[in-house]
Short mmCIF file of C-alpha atoms in Angstrom, two decimals:
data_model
loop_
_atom_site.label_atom_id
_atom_site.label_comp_id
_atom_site.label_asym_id
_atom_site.label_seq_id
_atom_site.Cartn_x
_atom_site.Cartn_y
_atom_site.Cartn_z
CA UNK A 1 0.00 0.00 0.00
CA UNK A 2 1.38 3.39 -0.58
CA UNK A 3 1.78 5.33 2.41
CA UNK A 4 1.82 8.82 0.02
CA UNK A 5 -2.05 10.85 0.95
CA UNK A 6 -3.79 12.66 -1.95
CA UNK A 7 -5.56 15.50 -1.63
CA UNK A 8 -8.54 15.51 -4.10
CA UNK A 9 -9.25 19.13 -5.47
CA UNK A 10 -10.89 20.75 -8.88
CA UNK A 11 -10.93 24.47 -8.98
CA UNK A 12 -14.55 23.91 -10.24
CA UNK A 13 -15.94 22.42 -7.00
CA UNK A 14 -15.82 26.25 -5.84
CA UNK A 15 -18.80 26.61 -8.34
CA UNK A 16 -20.99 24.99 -5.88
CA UNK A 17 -22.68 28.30 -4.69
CA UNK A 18 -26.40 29.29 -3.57
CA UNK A 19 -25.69 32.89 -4.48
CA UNK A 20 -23.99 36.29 -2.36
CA UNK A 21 -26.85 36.05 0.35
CA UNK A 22 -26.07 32.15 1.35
CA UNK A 23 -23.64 31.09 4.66
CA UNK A 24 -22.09 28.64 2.43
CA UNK A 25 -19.68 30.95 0.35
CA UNK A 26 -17.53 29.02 -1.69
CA UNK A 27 -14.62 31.52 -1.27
CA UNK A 28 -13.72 29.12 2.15
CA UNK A 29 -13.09 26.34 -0.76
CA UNK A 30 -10.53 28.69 -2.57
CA UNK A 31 -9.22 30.25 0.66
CA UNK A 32 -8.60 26.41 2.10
CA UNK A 33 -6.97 25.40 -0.97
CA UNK A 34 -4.69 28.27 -1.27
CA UNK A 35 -4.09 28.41 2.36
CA UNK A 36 -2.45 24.43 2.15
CA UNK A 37 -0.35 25.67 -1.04
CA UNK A 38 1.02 28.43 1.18
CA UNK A 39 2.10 26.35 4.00
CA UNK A 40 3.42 23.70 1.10
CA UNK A 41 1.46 20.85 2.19
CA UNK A 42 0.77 20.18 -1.17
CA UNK A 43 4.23 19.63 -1.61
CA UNK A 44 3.68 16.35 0.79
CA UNK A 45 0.88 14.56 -1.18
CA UNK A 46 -0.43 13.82 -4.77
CA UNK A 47 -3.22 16.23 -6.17
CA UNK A 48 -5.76 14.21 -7.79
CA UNK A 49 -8.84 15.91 -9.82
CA UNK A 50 -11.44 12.94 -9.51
CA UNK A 51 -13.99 12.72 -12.44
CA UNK A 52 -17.45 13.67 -11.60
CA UNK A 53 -19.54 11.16 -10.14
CA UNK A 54 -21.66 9.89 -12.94
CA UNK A 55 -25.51 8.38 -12.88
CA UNK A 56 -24.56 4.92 -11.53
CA UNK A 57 -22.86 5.67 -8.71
CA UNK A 58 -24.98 8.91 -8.03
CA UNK A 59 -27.77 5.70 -7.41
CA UNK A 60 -26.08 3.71 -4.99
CA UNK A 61 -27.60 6.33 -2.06
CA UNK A 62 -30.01 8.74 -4.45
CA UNK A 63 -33.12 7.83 -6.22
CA UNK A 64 -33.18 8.45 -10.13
CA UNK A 65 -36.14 10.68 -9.86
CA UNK A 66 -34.34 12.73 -7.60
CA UNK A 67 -31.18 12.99 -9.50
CA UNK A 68 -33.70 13.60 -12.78
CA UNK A 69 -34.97 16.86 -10.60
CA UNK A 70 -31.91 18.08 -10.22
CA UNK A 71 -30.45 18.05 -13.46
CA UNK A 72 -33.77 20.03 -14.27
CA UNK A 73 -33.41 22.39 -11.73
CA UNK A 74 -29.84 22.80 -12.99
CA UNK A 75 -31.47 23.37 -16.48
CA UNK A 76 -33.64 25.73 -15.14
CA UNK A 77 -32.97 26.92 -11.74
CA UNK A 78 -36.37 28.78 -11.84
CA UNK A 79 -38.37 26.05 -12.15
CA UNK A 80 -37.17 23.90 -9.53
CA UNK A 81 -39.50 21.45 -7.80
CA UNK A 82 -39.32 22.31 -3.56
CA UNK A 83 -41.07 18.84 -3.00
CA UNK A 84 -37.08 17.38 -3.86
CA UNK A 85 -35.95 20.06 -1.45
CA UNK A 86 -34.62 22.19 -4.08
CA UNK A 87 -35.00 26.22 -4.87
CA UNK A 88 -35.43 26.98 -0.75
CA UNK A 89 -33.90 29.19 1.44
CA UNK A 90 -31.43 26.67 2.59
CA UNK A 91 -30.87 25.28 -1.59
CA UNK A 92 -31.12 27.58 -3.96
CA UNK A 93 -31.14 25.50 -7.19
CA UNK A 94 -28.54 27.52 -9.57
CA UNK A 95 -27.59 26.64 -13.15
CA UNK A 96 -24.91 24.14 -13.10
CA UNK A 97 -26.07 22.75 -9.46
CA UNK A 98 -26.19 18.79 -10.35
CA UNK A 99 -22.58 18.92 -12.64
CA UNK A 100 -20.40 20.65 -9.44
CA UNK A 101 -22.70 18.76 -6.98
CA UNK A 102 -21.56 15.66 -9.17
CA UNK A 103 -17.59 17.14 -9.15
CA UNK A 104 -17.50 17.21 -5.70
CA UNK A 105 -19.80 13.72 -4.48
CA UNK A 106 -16.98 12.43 -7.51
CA UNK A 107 -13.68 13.50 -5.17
CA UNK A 108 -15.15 11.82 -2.28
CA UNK A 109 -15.65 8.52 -4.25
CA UNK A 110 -12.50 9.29 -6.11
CA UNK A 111 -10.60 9.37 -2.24
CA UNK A 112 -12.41 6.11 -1.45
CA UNK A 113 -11.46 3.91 -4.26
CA UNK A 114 -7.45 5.17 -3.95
CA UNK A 115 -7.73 4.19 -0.18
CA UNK A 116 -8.93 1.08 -0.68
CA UNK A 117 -6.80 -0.13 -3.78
CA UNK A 118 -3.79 0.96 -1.95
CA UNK A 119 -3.35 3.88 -3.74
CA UNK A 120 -3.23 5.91 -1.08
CA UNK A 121 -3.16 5.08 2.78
CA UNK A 122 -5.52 9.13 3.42
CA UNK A 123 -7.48 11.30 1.40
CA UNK A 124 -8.84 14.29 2.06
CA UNK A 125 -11.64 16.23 0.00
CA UNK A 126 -12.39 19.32 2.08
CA UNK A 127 -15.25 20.24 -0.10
CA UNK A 128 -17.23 17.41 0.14
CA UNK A 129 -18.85 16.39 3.49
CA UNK A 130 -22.23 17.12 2.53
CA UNK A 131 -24.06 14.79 5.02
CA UNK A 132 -27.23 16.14 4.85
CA UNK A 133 -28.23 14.85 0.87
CA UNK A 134 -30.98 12.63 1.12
CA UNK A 135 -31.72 9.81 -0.99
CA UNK A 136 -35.00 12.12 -2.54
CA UNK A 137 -34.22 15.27 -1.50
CA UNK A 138 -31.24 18.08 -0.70
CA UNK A 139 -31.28 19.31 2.54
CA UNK A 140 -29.17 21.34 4.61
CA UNK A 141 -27.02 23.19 2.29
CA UNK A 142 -26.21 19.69 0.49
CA UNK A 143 -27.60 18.38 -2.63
CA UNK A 144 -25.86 15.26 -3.24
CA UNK A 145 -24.36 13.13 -0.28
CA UNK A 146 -20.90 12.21 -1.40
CA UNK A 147 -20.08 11.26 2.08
CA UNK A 148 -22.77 8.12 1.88
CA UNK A 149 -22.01 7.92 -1.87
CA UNK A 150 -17.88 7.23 -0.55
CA UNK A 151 -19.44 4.87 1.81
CA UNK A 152 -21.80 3.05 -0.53
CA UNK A 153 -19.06 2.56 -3.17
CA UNK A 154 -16.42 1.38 -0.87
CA UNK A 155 -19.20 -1.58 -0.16
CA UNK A 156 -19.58 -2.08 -3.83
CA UNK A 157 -15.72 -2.87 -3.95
CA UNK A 158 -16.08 -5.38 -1.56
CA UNK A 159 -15.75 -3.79 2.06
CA UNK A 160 -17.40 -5.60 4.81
CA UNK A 161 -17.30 -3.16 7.67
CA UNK A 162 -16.70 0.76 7.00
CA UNK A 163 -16.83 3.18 9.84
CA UNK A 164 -18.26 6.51 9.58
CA UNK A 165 -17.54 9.07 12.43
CA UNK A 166 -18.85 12.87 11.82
CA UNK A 167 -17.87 15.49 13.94
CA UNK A 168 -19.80 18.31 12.53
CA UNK A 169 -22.22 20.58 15.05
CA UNK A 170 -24.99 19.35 13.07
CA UNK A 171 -26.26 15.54 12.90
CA UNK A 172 -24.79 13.70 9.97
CA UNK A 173 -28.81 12.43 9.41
CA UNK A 174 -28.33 11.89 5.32
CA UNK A 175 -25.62 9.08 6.07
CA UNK A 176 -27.57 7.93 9.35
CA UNK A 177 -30.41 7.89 7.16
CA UNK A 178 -28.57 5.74 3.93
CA UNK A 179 -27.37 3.19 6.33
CA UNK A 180 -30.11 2.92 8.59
CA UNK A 181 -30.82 -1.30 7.63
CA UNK A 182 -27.12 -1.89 6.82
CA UNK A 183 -25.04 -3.55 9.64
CA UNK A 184 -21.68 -3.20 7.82
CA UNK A 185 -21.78 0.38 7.94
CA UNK A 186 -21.20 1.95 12.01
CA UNK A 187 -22.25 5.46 11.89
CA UNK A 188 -21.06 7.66 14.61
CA UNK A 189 -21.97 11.36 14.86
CA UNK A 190 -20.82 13.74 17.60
CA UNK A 191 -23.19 17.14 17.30
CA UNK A 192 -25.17 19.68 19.07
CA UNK A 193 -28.25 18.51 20.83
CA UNK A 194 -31.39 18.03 18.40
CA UNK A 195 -33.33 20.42 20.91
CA UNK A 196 -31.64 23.47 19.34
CA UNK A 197 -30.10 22.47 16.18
CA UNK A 198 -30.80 21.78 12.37
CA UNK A 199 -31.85 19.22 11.69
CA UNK A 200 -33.98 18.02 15.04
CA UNK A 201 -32.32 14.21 14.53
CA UNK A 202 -29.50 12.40 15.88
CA UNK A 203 -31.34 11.58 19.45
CA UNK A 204 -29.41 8.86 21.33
CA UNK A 205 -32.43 6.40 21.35
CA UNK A 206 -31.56 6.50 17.66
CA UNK A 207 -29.56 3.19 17.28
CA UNK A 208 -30.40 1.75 13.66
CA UNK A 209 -33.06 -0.51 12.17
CA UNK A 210 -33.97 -3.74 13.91
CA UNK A 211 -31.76 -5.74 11.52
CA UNK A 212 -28.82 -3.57 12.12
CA UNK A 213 -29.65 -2.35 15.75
CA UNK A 214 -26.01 -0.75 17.29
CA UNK A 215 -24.81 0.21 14.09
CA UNK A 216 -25.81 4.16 14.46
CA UNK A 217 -24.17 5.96 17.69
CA UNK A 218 -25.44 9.66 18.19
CA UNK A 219 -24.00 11.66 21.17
CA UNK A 220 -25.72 14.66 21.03
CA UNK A 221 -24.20 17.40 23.30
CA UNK A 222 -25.61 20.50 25.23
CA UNK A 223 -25.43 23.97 23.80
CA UNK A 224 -22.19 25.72 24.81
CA UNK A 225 -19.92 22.73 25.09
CA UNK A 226 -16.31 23.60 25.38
CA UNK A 227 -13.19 22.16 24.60
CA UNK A 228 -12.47 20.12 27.34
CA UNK A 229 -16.66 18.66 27.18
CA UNK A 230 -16.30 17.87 23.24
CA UNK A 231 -13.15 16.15 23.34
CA UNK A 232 -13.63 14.02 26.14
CA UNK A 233 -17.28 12.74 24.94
CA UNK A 234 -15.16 11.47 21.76
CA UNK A 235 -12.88 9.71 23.48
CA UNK A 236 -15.56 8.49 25.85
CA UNK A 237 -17.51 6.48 22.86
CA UNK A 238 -15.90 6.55 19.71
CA UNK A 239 -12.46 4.53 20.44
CA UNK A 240 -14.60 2.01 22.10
CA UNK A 241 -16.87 1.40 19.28
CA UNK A 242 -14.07 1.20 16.64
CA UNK A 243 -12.54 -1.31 18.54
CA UNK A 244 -15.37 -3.43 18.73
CA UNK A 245 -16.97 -2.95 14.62
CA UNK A 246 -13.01 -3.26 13.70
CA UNK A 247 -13.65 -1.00 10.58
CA UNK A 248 -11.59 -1.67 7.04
CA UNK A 249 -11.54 2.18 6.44
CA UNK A 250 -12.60 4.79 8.32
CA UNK A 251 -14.45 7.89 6.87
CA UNK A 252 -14.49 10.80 9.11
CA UNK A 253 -16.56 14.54 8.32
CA UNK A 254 -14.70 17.52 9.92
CA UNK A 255 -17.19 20.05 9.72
CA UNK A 256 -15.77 23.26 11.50
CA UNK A 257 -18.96 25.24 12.60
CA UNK A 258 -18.39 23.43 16.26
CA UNK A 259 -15.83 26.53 16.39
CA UNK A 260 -17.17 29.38 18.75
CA UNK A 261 -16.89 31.60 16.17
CA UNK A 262 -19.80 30.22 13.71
CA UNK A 263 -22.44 32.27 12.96
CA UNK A 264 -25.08 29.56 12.66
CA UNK A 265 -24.59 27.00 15.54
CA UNK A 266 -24.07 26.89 19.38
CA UNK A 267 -20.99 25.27 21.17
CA UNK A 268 -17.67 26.87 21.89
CA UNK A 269 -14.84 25.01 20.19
CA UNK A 270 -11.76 26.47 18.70
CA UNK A 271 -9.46 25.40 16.14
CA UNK A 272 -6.99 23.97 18.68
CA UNK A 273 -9.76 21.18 19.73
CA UNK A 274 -10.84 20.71 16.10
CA UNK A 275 -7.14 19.77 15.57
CA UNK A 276 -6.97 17.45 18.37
CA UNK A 277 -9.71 15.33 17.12
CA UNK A 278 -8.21 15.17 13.55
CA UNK A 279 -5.52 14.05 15.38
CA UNK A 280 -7.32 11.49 16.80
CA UNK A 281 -9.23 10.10 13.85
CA UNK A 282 -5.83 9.46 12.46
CA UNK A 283 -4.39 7.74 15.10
CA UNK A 284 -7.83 5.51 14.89
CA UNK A 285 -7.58 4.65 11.33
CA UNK A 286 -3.72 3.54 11.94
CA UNK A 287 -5.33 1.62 15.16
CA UNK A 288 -8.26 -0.12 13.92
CA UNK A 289 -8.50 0.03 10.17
CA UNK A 290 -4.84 -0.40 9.23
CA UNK A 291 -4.68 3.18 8.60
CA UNK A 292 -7.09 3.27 5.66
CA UNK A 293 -8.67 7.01 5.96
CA UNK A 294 -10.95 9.03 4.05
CA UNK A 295 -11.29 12.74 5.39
CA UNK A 296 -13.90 15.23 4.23
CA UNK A 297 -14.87 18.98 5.36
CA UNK A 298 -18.38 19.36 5.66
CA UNK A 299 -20.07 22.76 7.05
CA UNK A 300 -18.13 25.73 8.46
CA UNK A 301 -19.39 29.77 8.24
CA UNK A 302 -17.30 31.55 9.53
CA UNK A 303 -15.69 30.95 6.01
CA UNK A 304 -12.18 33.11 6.72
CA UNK A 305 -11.06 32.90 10.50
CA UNK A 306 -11.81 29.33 10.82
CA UNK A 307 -12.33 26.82 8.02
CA UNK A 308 -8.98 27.27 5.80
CA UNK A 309 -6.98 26.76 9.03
CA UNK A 310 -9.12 23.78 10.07
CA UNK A 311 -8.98 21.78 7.04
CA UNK A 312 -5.47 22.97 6.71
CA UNK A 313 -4.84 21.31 10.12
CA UNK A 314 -6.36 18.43 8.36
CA UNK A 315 -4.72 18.03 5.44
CA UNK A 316 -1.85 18.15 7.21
CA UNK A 317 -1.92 15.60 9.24
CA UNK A 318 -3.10 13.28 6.81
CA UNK A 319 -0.16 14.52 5.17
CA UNK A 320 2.06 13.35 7.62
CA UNK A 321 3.32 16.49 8.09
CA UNK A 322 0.58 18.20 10.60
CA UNK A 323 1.24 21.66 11.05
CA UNK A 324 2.56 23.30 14.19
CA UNK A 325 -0.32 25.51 15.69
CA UNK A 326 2.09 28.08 16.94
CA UNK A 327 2.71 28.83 13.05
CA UNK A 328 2.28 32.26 11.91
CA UNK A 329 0.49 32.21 8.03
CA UNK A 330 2.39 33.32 5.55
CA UNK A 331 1.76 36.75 5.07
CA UNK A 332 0.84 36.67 0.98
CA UNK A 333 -2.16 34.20 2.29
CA UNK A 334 -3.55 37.36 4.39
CA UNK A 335 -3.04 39.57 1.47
CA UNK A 336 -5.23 37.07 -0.52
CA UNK A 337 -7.97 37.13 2.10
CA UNK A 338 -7.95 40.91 1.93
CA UNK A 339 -8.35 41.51 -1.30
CA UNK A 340 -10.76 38.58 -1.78
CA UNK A 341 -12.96 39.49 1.11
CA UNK A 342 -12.04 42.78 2.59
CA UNK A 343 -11.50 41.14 5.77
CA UNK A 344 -7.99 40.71 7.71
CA UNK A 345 -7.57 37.34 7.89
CA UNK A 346 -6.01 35.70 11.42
CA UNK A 347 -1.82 35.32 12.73
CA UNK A 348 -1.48 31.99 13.66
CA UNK A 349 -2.80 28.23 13.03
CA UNK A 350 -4.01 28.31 17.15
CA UNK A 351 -6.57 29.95 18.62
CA UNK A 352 -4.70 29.67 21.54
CA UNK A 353 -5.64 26.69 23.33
CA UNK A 354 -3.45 24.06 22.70
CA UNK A 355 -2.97 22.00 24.43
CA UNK A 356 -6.35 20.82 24.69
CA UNK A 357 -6.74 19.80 28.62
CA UNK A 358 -9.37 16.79 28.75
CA UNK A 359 -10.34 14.39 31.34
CA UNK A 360 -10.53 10.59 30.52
CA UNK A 361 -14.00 8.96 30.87
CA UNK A 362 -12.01 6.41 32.63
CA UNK A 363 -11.57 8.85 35.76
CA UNK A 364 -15.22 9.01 36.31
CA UNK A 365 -17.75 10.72 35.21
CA UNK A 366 -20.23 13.43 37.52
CA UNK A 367 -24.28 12.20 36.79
CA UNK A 368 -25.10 15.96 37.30
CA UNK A 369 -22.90 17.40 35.01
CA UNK A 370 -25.31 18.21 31.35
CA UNK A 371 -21.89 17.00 29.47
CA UNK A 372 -21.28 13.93 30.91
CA UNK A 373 -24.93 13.38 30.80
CA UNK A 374 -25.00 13.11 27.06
CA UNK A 375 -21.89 10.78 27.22
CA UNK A 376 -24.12 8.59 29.71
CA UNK A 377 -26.99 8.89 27.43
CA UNK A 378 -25.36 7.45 24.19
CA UNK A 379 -23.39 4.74 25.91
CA UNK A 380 -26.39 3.55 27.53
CA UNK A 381 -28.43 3.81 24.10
CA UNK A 382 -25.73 1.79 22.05
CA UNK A 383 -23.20 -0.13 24.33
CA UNK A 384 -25.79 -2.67 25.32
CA UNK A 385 -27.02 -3.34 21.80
CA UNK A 386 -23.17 -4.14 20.80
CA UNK A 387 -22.26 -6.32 23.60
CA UNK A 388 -20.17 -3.55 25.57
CA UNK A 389 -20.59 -1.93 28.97
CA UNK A 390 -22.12 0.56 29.42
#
């Protein structure tokens, strides 16, 4: 197997934009991409421009008539049909939608099929991510889900147990929802509590279908969880789980609007904890999955101070060359922000917290603390079904 990582980009994928009014500006595509080249990450990996996922593999998650609507809302962004989810507030058809939706569902699969033929031990495709694609509708800022779609194909080439772990402040419910009756998929989503978050789901009780019951872990944290409260509830169920589903590859989403910073959700994480739990899906792939990993962004709005450092931490490390947070960024990189946004972009790859101080679930845990609550809550949901203390 090759131990080099590719990082799967097209400068097209930064065509996937709902228009000057939507939180998902595609400028944090360009300013991640150019932010890696300045740092010379790219100098550590193989760029690979995947070809767009075509109608075959758009099926293994997505119904035809769906992927019909879009290619007519595409056509005509006017005329999209809402009952698909398409031409809301939250997706905006726009003309091109289903070809760069395509582009960027195709890196994802494209990052799959290297990591499991051996091409590459990582891959990362910061654009994709888009976990909230159902199989009949878009939803969520995501019209096609290339994270299920990476999933689904890495089944088709013969994988018999992938694991899925999503870290973004919103429930990954569009891969949940794809694997709902399959046991060789585990899907494990860390997010904000369904009580005051898009998209309502990702509820403990939520454990999979009855022929696949334990294969979907939710741990769905309180509303202002820090550092400290975030990292330890990963450590506190996702190791655990790994160990026991002993995943082939491991597909992680790295969404960054956990960061205190994000206009559009509610806990208080910086960069430096976002980094540690990169860190830590890597160090799970090499652990339980022989180091196969597939890394994808995922949401993120606060599209200049926080997502190009983030996925810049994470190409990085799957890189093998993770970048020191005490680095200042280059100064031409803040020059580009400037004059692409009119905004001064930040100093340093920290936020000024790193180390990131967590206690071990192994130390004990306090039943009246809202935190460790939610850590209680998921075990209890999922550990039993899987043969595993609670």
């Amino acid at each position: 197997m090759s131990g080099r990582a590719q990082l799967m980009w097209d400068e097209a994928v930064t065509g996937y934009d709902f228009g000057p009014e939507h939180p998902m500006d595609p400028v944090r595509l360009a300013l991640t991409r150019s932010l890696v080249g300045a740092l010379g990450l790219d100098r550590e990996m193989e760029v690979v421009a995947a070809r767009s996922a075509g109608e075959s593999t758009l099926r293994l998650v997505h119904r035809q008539d769906y992927i019909d609507a879009v290619k007519a809302a595409s056509l005509e962004p006017d005329a999209a049909d809402p009952s698909y989810g398409l031409g809301t507030v939250d997706d905006p058809a726009f003309a091109g939608m289903h070809e760069v939706s395509s582009l960027i569902a195709g890196q994802s699969v494209g990052a799959a099929e290297a990591v499991w033929r051996g091409q590459a031990l990582h891959a990362v495709n910061f654009a994709g991510g888009l976990h909230h694609a159902m199989p009949g509708a878009a939803s969520g800022f995501c019209v096609y889900n290339d994270a299920a779609l990476a999933v689904a194909r890495l089944l088709e080439l013969g994988a018999e147990r992938v694991a899925y772990v999503d870290v973004d402040v919103h429930h990954g419910d569009g891969v949940q929802a794809a694997f709902w009756e399959d046991p060789r998929v585990l899907t494990v989503s860390l997010h904000e509590h369904p009580r005051t978050l898009f998209p309502q789901t990702g509820w403990p009780e939520e454990t999979g279908a009855e022929c696949a019951e334990g294969s979907a872990v939710n741990i769905a944290l309180p509303a202002g969880t820090g550092d400290a409260g975030w990292v330890r509830a990963f450590h506190a169920v996702v190791p655990e789980v790994l160990a026991d589903f002993r995943p082939q590859v491991l597909v992680t989403q790295h969404g960054a609007d956990t960061h205190f910073e994000d206009p559009l959700a509610h806990l208080a994480v910086s960069l430096d904890a976002q980094r540690a739990v990169q860190v830590a899906c890597h160090e799970l792939a090499h652990e339980y999955a022989e180091g196969r990993w597939v890394a994808l962004g995922g949401g993120g709005y606060a599209v200049v101070d926080v997502v190009p450092r983030s996925w810049a931490h994470l190409v990085g490390i799957a890189a093998g060359r993770p970048v020191d947070p005490e680095t200042v960024i280059p100064e031409g990189w803040r020059q580009e922000v400037y004059a692409r946004t009119r905004q001064l972009g930040p100093m340093r790859m920290t936020d000024g917290r790193w180390p990131v101080g967590w206690a071990s679930w192994e130390e004990g845990y306090d039943p009246a603390d809202r935190l460790d609550q939610a850590v209680v809550a998921a075990r209890r949901a999922v550990f039993p079904l899987r043969g595993l203390l609670a």
